[in-house]
CSV table of C-alpha atoms in Angstrom, one decimal:
chain,number,residue,atom,x,y,z
A,5,UNK,CA,-22.4,-11.3,0.8
A,6,UNK,CA,-24.0,-8.2,-0.8
A,7,UNK,CA,-27.8,-8.6,-1.3
A,8,UNK,CA,-28.8,-8.1,-5.0
A,9,UNK,CA,-31.5,-5.5,-4.0
A,10,UNK,CA,-29.0,-3.3,-2.2
A,11,UNK,CA,-26.9,-0.7,-4.0
A,12,UNK,CA,-23.4,-2.4,-4.1
A,13,UNK,CA,-21.6,1.0,-3.8
A,14,UNK,CA,-23.7,2.0,-0.8
A,15,UNK,CA,-23.2,-1.4,0.8
A,16,UNK,CA,-19.4,-1.3,0.2
A,17,UNK,CA,-19.1,2.2,1.6
A,18,UNK,CA,-21.1,1.2,4.7
A,19,UNK,CA,-18.9,-1.9,5.3
A,20,UNK,CA,-15.7,0.1,4.8
A,21,UNK,CA,-16.8,2.9,7.1
A,22,UNK,CA,-17.6,0.4,9.8
A,23,UNK,CA,-14.2,-1.2,9.3
A,24,UNK,CA,-12.5,2.2,9.5
A,25,UNK,CA,-14.4,3.0,12.7
A,26,UNK,CA,-13.2,-0.2,14.3
A,27,UNK,CA,-9.6,0.4,13.3
A,28,UNK,CA,-9.7,4.0,14.7
A,29,UNK,CA,-10.9,2.6,18.0
A,30,UNK,CA,-7.5,0.9,18.4
A,31,UNK,CA,-5.2,3.0,16.3
A,32,UNK,CA,-5.2,6.7,17.2
A,33,UNK,CA,-3.6,9.5,15.3
A,34,UNK,CA,-3.0,7.7,12.0
A,35,UNK,CA,-6.2,8.4,10.2
A,36,UNK,CA,-4.5,9.2,6.9
A,37,UNK,CA,-2.5,5.9,7.0
A,38,UNK,CA,-5.7,3.9,7.7
A,39,UNK,CA,-7.5,5.5,4.8
A,40,UNK,CA,-4.7,4.7,2.4
A,41,UNK,CA,-4.5,1.1,3.7
A,42,UNK,CA,-8.2,0.7,2.9
A,43,UNK,CA,-7.6,2.1,-0.6
A,44,UNK,CA,-4.8,-0.4,-1.0
A,45,UNK,CA,-7.1,-3.2,0.1
A,46,UNK,CA,-9.8,-2.1,-2.4
A,47,UNK,CA,-7.2,-2.0,-5.3
A,48,UNK,CA,-5.3,-5.1,-4.2
A,49,UNK,CA,-2.1,-3.1,-4.1
A,50,UNK,CA,0.8,-3.5,-1.7
A,51,UNK,CA,2.0,-0.9,0.7
A,52,UNK,CA,5.5,0.2,1.9
A,53,UNK,CA,5.4,1.9,5.3
A,54,UNK,CA,8.3,4.0,6.3
A,55,UNK,CA,8.6,5.4,9.8
A,56,UNK,CA,10.6,5.2,13.0
A,57,UNK,CA,9.8,2.4,15.5
A,58,UNK,CA,6.8,2.8,17.8
A,59,UNK,CA,4.3,4.4,15.4
A,60,UNK,CA,1.8,1.5,15.5
A,61,UNK,CA,2.6,0.1,12.1
A,62,UNK,CA,2.5,-3.5,13.3
A,63,UNK,CA,-0.6,-2.8,15.4
A,64,UNK,CA,-2.4,-1.3,12.4
A,65,UNK,CA,-1.8,-4.3,10.2
A,66,UNK,CA,-2.9,-6.7,12.9
A,67,UNK,CA,-6.0,-4.7,13.6
A,68,UNK,CA,-6.9,-4.6,10.0
A,69,UNK,CA,-6.7,-8.4,9.8
A,70,UNK,CA,-8.9,-8.7,12.9
A,71,UNK,CA,-11.5,-6.3,11.5
A,72,UNK,CA,-11.6,-7.9,8.1
A,73,UNK,CA,-11.7,-11.5,9.4
A,74,UNK,CA,-8.7,-12.5,7.4
A,75,UNK,CA,-5.5,-14.4,8.3
A,76,UNK,CA,-2.4,-12.4,9.5
A,77,UNK,CA,1.2,-13.3,8.9
A,78,UNK,CA,4.3,-11.5,10.2
A,79,UNK,CA,7.9,-11.9,9.1
A,80,UNK,CA,10.8,-10.1,10.9
A,81,UNK,CA,13.4,-9.7,8.3
A,82,UNK,CA,17.0,-10.3,9.2
A,83,UNK,CA,20.2,-10.7,7.1
A,84,UNK,CA,20.4,-14.4,7.7
A,85,UNK,CA,17.0,-15.3,6.2
A,86,UNK,CA,16.8,-17.6,3.3
A,87,UNK,CA,13.8,-17.8,0.8
A,88,UNK,CA,12.5,-21.0,2.4
A,89,UNK,CA,11.9,-19.1,5.6
A,90,UNK,CA,9.3,-17.1,3.7
A,91,UNK,CA,7.7,-19.3,1.1
A,92,UNK,CA,8.2,-22.7,2.8
A,93,UNK,CA,10.1,-25.9,1.9
A,94,UNK,CA,9.9,-29.6,1.4
A,95,UNK,CA,10.6,-31.8,4.4
A,96,UNK,CA,11.8,-35.4,4.1
A,97,UNK,CA,9.7,-37.9,6.1
A,98,UNK,CA,11.8,-41.0,6.9
A,99,UNK,CA,8.8,-42.9,8.0
A,100,UNK,CA,7.2,-43.4,4.6
A,101,UNK,CA,10.1,-42.1,2.5
A,102,UNK,CA,8.2,-39.1,1.0
A,103,UNK,CA,8.5,-35.4,1.0
A,104,UNK,CA,6.0,-33.1,2.8
A,105,UNK,CA,5.5,-29.5,1.7
A,106,UNK,CA,5.6,-27.1,4.6
A,107,UNK,CA,4.2,-23.7,3.6
A,108,UNK,CA,5.8,-20.5,4.9
A,109,UNK,CA,4.3,-17.4,6.6
A,110,UNK,CA,3.6,-15.7,3.3
A,111,UNK,CA,0.4,-17.7,3.1
A,112,UNK,CA,-1.9,-15.2,4.8
A,113,UNK,CA,-4.4,-12.5,3.6
A,114,UNK,CA,-2.4,-9.7,5.2
A,115,UNK,CA,1.4,-10.2,5.4
A,116,UNK,CA,3.5,-7.8,7.5
A,117,UNK,CA,7.1,-7.8,6.2
A,118,UNK,CA,8.8,-6.0,9.1
A,119,UNK,CA,12.0,-4.1,8.2
A,120,UNK,CA,12.1,-5.5,4.7
A,121,UNK,CA,15.3,-3.8,3.8
A,122,UNK,CA,17.2,-6.1,6.2
A,123,UNK,CA,16.7,-9.1,3.9
A,124,UNK,CA,19.3,-10.1,1.3
A,125,UNK,CA,18.6,-10.1,-2.4
A,126,UNK,CA,17.5,-13.8,-2.7
A,127,UNK,CA,14.9,-13.3,0.0
A,128,UNK,CA,13.6,-10.1,-1.6
A,129,UNK,CA,13.4,-11.9,-5.0
A,130,UNK,CA,11.3,-14.7,-3.4
A,131,UNK,CA,8.9,-12.1,-1.9
A,132,UNK,CA,8.7,-10.3,-5.3
A,133,UNK,CA,7.2,-13.4,-6.9
A,134,UNK,CA,4.6,-13.6,-4.2
A,135,UNK,CA,3.7,-9.9,-4.5
A,136,UNK,CA,3.4,-10.0,-8.3
A,137,UNK,CA,2.1,-13.5,-9.1
A,138,UNK,CA,0.2,-14.3,-5.8
A,139,UNK,CA,1.8,-17.7,-5.8
A,140,UNK,CA,5.0,-19.5,-4.9
A,141,UNK,CA,6.8,-22.5,-6.4
A,142,UNK,CA,8.2,-25.2,-4.1
A,143,UNK,CA,9.8,-28.3,-5.6
A,144,UNK,CA,8.2,-27.7,-8.9
A,145,UNK,CA,4.7,-27.4,-7.5
A,146,UNK,CA,2.8,-24.1,-7.6
A,147,UNK,CA,0.9,-22.9,-4.5
A,148,UNK,CA,-1.6,-20.0,-4.6
A,149,UNK,CA,-1.7,-17.6,-1.6
A,150,UNK,CA,-5.2,-16.8,-0.1
A,151,UNK,CA,-7.2,-14.0,-1.7
A,152,UNK,CA,-7.4,-11.1,-1.2
A,153,UNK,CA,-3.7,-10.8,-0.6
A,154,UNK,CA,-1.9,-7.7,0.6
A,155,UNK,CA,1.8,-7.2,1.6
A,156,UNK,CA,2.5,-4.4,4.0
A,157,UNK,CA,6.3,-3.9,4.3
A,158,UNK,CA,8.0,-1.6,6.8
A,159,UNK,CA,11.4,0.0,6.8
A,160,UNK,CA,13.2,2.1,9.4
A,161,UNK,CA,14.6,5.3,7.8
A,162,UNK,CA,17.0,6.2,10.7
A,163,UNK,CA,19.2,3.0,10.6
A,164,UNK,CA,21.3,1.9,7.7
A,165,UNK,CA,23.6,-0.7,9.3
A,166,UNK,CA,22.9,-4.3,8.1
A,167,UNK,CA,20.4,-3.1,5.5
A,168,UNK,CA,20.0,-3.8,1.8
A,169,UNK,CA,18.4,-1.2,-0.6
A,170,UNK,CA,15.3,-2.6,-2.2
A,171,UNK,CA,15.8,-3.0,-6.0
A,172,UNK,CA,13.8,-0.7,-8.2
A,173,UNK,CA,11.8,-3.6,-9.7
A,174,UNK,CA,10.5,-4.5,-6.2
A,175,UNK,CA,9.9,-1.0,-5.1
A,176,UNK,CA,7.8,-0.4,-8.2
A,177,UNK,CA,5.5,-3.3,-7.2
A,178,UNK,CA,4.3,-1.3,-4.2
A,179,UNK,CA,1.2,0.7,-4.9
A,180,UNK,CA,1.9,3.2,-2.1
A,181,UNK,CA,4.8,4.3,-0.1
A,182,UNK,CA,3.4,5.9,3.1
A,183,UNK,CA,5.6,8.0,5.3
A,184,UNK,CA,4.3,7.5,8.9
A,185,UNK,CA,4.9,10.5,11.1
A,186,UNK,CA,4.7,11.2,14.8
A,187,UNK,CA,1.1,11.7,16.1
A,188,UNK,CA,-0.1,15.1,17.3
A,189,UNK,CA,0.3,15.9,21.0
A,190,UNK,CA,-3.5,15.5,21.6
A,191,UNK,CA,-3.6,12.1,19.8
A,192,UNK,CA,-0.6,10.9,21.8
A,193,UNK,CA,-2.3,11.9,25.0
A,194,UNK,CA,-5.3,9.9,23.9
A,195,UNK,CA,-3.1,6.9,23.1
A,196,UNK,CA,-1.4,7.0,26.5
A,197,UNK,CA,-4.7,7.5,28.3
A,198,UNK,CA,-6.3,4.5,26.5
A,199,UNK,CA,-3.5,2.1,26.9
A,200,UNK,CA,-2.8,2.9,30.5
A,201,UNK,CA,-6.4,2.0,31.4
A,202,UNK,CA,-7.2,-0.9,29.1
A,203,UNK,CA,-6.0,-1.7,25.6
A,204,UNK,CA,-8.8,-1.4,23.1
A,205,UNK,CA,-9.7,-4.4,21.1
A,206,UNK,CA,-11.0,-4.3,17.6
A,207,UNK,CA,-14.0,-6.4,16.5
A,208,UNK,CA,-14.6,-8.2,13.3
A,209,UNK,CA,-16.9,-6.1,11.0
A,210,UNK,CA,-16.6,-7.8,7.6
A,211,UNK,CA,-16.0,-11.1,6.1
A,212,UNK,CA,-12.8,-11.3,4.1
A,213,UNK,CA,-14.7,-12.8,1.2
A,214,UNK,CA,-16.9,-9.7,1.0
A,215,UNK,CA,-13.8,-7.6,0.4
A,216,UNK,CA,-13.4,-9.3,-3.0
A,217,UNK,CA,-16.9,-8.0,-3.9
A,218,UNK,CA,-16.0,-4.5,-2.7
A,219,UNK,CA,-12.9,-4.6,-4.8
A,220,UNK,CA,-15.1,-5.2,-7.9
A,221,UNK,CA,-17.4,-2.3,-6.9
A,222,UNK,CA,-14.3,0.0,-6.6
A,223,UNK,CA,-13.1,-1.1,-10.1
A,224,UNK,CA,-16.5,0.0,-11.5
A,225,UNK,CA,-16.3,3.6,-10.1
A,226,UNK,CA,-16.4,5.9,-13.1
A,227,UNK,CA,-13.3,7.8,-14.2
A,228,UNK,CA,-13.8,9.9,-17.3
A,229,UNK,CA,-11.1,10.2,-19.9
A,230,UNK,CA,-10.0,13.7,-18.9
A,231,UNK,CA,-9.4,12.6,-15.3
A,232,UNK,CA,-7.3,9.6,-16.6
A,233,UNK,CA,-5.4,12.1,-18.8
A,234,UNK,CA,-4.7,14.2,-15.7
A,235,UNK,CA,-3.3,11.2,-13.9
A,236,UNK,CA,-1.1,10.3,-16.9
A,237,UNK,CA,0.1,13.9,-17.2
A,238,UNK,CA,1.2,13.9,-13.6
A,239,UNK,CA,3.2,10.7,-14.2
A,240,UNK,CA,4.6,12.1,-17.5
A,241,UNK,CA,5.8,15.2,-15.6
A,242,UNK,CA,8.1,13.0,-13.6
A,243,UNK,CA,9.8,11.9,-16.8
A,244,UNK,CA,9.7,15.1,-18.8
A,245,UNK,CA,9.4,18.0,-16.3
A,246,UNK,CA,10.5,20.5,-19.0
A,247,UNK,CA,7.4,19.7,-21.0
A,248,UNK,CA,5.3,21.1,-18.1
A,249,UNK,CA,7.3,24.2,-17.5
A,250,UNK,CA,9.7,22.7,-14.9
A,251,UNK,CA,13.0,22.5,-16.8
A,252,UNK,CA,14.9,23.2,-13.6
A,253,UNK,CA,13.8,19.8,-12.3
A,254,UNK,CA,15.3,17.8,-15.2
A,255,UNK,CA,18.8,17.6,-13.7
A,256,UNK,CA,17.3,16.4,-10.4
A,257,UNK,CA,15.3,13.4,-11.7
A,258,UNK,CA,17.3,10.6,-13.3
A,259,UNK,CA,14.4,8.3,-14.0
A,260,UNK,CA,10.7,9.1,-13.7
A,261,UNK,CA,7.7,6.8,-12.8
A,262,UNK,CA,6.7,3.9,-15.0
A,263,UNK,CA,3.3,3.3,-16.6
A,264,UNK,CA,2.5,1.2,-13.5
A,265,UNK,CA,2.3,4.4,-11.6
A,266,UNK,CA,-0.4,5.7,-14.0
A,267,UNK,CA,-2.4,2.5,-13.6
A,268,UNK,CA,-2.0,2.6,-9.8
A,269,UNK,CA,-3.0,6.2,-9.5
A,270,UNK,CA,-6.2,5.8,-11.4
A,271,UNK,CA,-7.2,2.5,-9.6
A,272,UNK,CA,-6.4,4.1,-6.3
A,273,UNK,CA,-8.4,7.2,-7.1
A,274,UNK,CA,-11.4,5.0,-7.9
A,275,UNK,CA,-11.2,3.4,-4.5
A,276,UNK,CA,-10.7,6.7,-2.7
A,277,UNK,CA,-13.8,8.2,-4.5
A,278,UNK,CA,-15.8,5.2,-3.3
A,279,UNK,CA,-14.6,5.8,0.3
A,280,UNK,CA,-15.5,9.4,0.0
A,281,UNK,CA,-19.1,8.6,-1.0
A,282,UNK,CA,-18.9,9.1,-4.8
A,283,UNK,CA,-19.4,6.9,-7.8
A,284,UNK,CA,-17.1,8.9,-10.0
A,285,UNK,CA,-13.5,10.2,-9.7
A,286,UNK,CA,-12.6,13.8,-9.5
A,287,UNK,CA,-9.2,15.3,-10.1
A,288,UNK,CA,-8.8,16.0,-6.3
A,289,UNK,CA,-8.8,12.2,-5.7
A,290,UNK,CA,-5.9,11.9,-8.1
A,291,UNK,CA,-4.0,14.9,-6.7
A,292,UNK,CA,-4.4,13.7,-3.1
A,293,UNK,CA,-2.8,10.3,-3.9
A,294,UNK,CA,0.0,11.6,-6.2
A,295,UNK,CA,2.6,11.7,-3.4
A,296,UNK,CA,1.9,8.2,-2.1
A,297,UNK,CA,2.0,6.7,-5.6
A,298,UNK,CA,5.0,8.5,-6.9
A,299,UNK,CA,7.4,9.2,-4.1
A,300,UNK,CA,9.1,5.8,-4.2
A,301,UNK,CA,9.1,5.6,-8.0
A,302,UNK,CA,11.4,8.6,-8.6
A,303,UNK,CA,15.1,7.9,-9.1
A,304,UNK,CA,16.9,11.0,-8.1
A,305,UNK,CA,20.1,12.1,-9.7
A,306,UNK,CA,23.4,12.3,-7.8
A,307,UNK,CA,23.1,16.1,-7.7
A,308,UNK,CA,19.7,15.9,-6.0
A,309,UNK,CA,20.9,13.4,-3.5
A,310,UNK,CA,24.0,15.5,-2.7
A,311,UNK,CA,21.8,18.6,-2.2
A,312,UNK,CA,19.4,16.7,0.1
A,313,UNK,CA,16.4,17.1,-2.2
A,314,UNK,CA,13.4,14.9,-1.1
A,315,UNK,CA,11.0,13.3,-3.6
A,316,UNK,CA,8.0,14.9,-1.9
A,317,UNK,CA,9.4,18.4,-2.7
A,318,UNK,CA,9.6,17.5,-6.4
A,319,UNK,CA,6.2,16.0,-6.4
A,320,UNK,CA,4.7,19.1,-4.8
A,321,UNK,CA,6.2,21.2,-7.6
A,322,UNK,CA,4.8,18.8,-10.2
A,323,UNK,CA,1.3,18.7,-8.8
A,324,UNK,CA,1.3,22.5,-8.6
A,325,UNK,CA,2.4,22.8,-12.2
A,326,UNK,CA,0.2,20.2,-13.9
A,327,UNK,CA,-3.3,21.5,-14.3
A,328,UNK,CA,-6.4,19.2,-14.9
A,329,UNK,CA,-8.4,19.7,-18.1
A,330,UNK,CA,-10.9,22.6,-17.9
A,331,UNK,CA,-13.9,20.2,-18.4
A,332,UNK,CA,-13.0,18.5,-15.1
A,333,UNK,CA,-13.0,21.7,-13.1
A,334,UNK,CA,-16.3,22.8,-14.6
A,335,UNK,CA,-17.9,19.4,-13.8
A,336,UNK,CA,-16.8,19.6,-10.2
A,337,UNK,CA,-18.0,23.2,-9.9
A,338,UNK,CA,-21.4,22.1,-11.1
């Protein structure tokens, strides 16, 4: 627990830096992913991880759970899953003639949904309630999941057989979509060298209850109105690119991002500013997070898909075209 005489922002930053250090001892070469995961933890947002197998996605989530002292759950999604495999079910007990509720693996602080796009629609809908409401309903009774609660879902971009596209309503519930790339050669050498000698083990550096207090500190990071306006302008540019001088992008974007993207972008920018040692948000925080918040919220047109246009290419054009208010630039220069 944070002592009342200690600056809450400084204490939160110290605890988060210690957690990040412990994670980096185990997970090498994925610094950007680790930083974004901490931002997601501070905002209470869920994360969609996309990358080929073997890039330490599962190891990262398990390490985070160890460092934060929280519970960890993992579900390997397959086409034959049913909702009860996730949320739990009621079991008949012949001995006393009653039903007993058996809770499913979603009841954990950090839930890894491995290859989420292999689950059929009913299972994805069951997970959607947990992600949005932080609760499940079994036999008419409501059960709350432990707090804080974070779902990290992975999907494999190189295999499409036996997969189900995630519905837009569920994709929009994820705060970030992180594209996990191969590590640099030097980082991969370090991974092989460490694992071949002895696999590093992370140590607990925080109580999971403290994370709730750090989340409150992150929500109190100051974001002035012009910075919020810049975030909203970036999101608006995905819906009306012509208004921002990018009329050539209008035929490529069928639907832009929802207001949930604006909310997530500002909340995440507050958490990132805290991690970077500031008590106020600057427009660079918003710009750095724009790709992670927006890439999964763009619905591309058929022409864009046929031409192989990637969302990141469009977002890069939008970020370049949309300028922050002059007052923000002057404040940062000062």
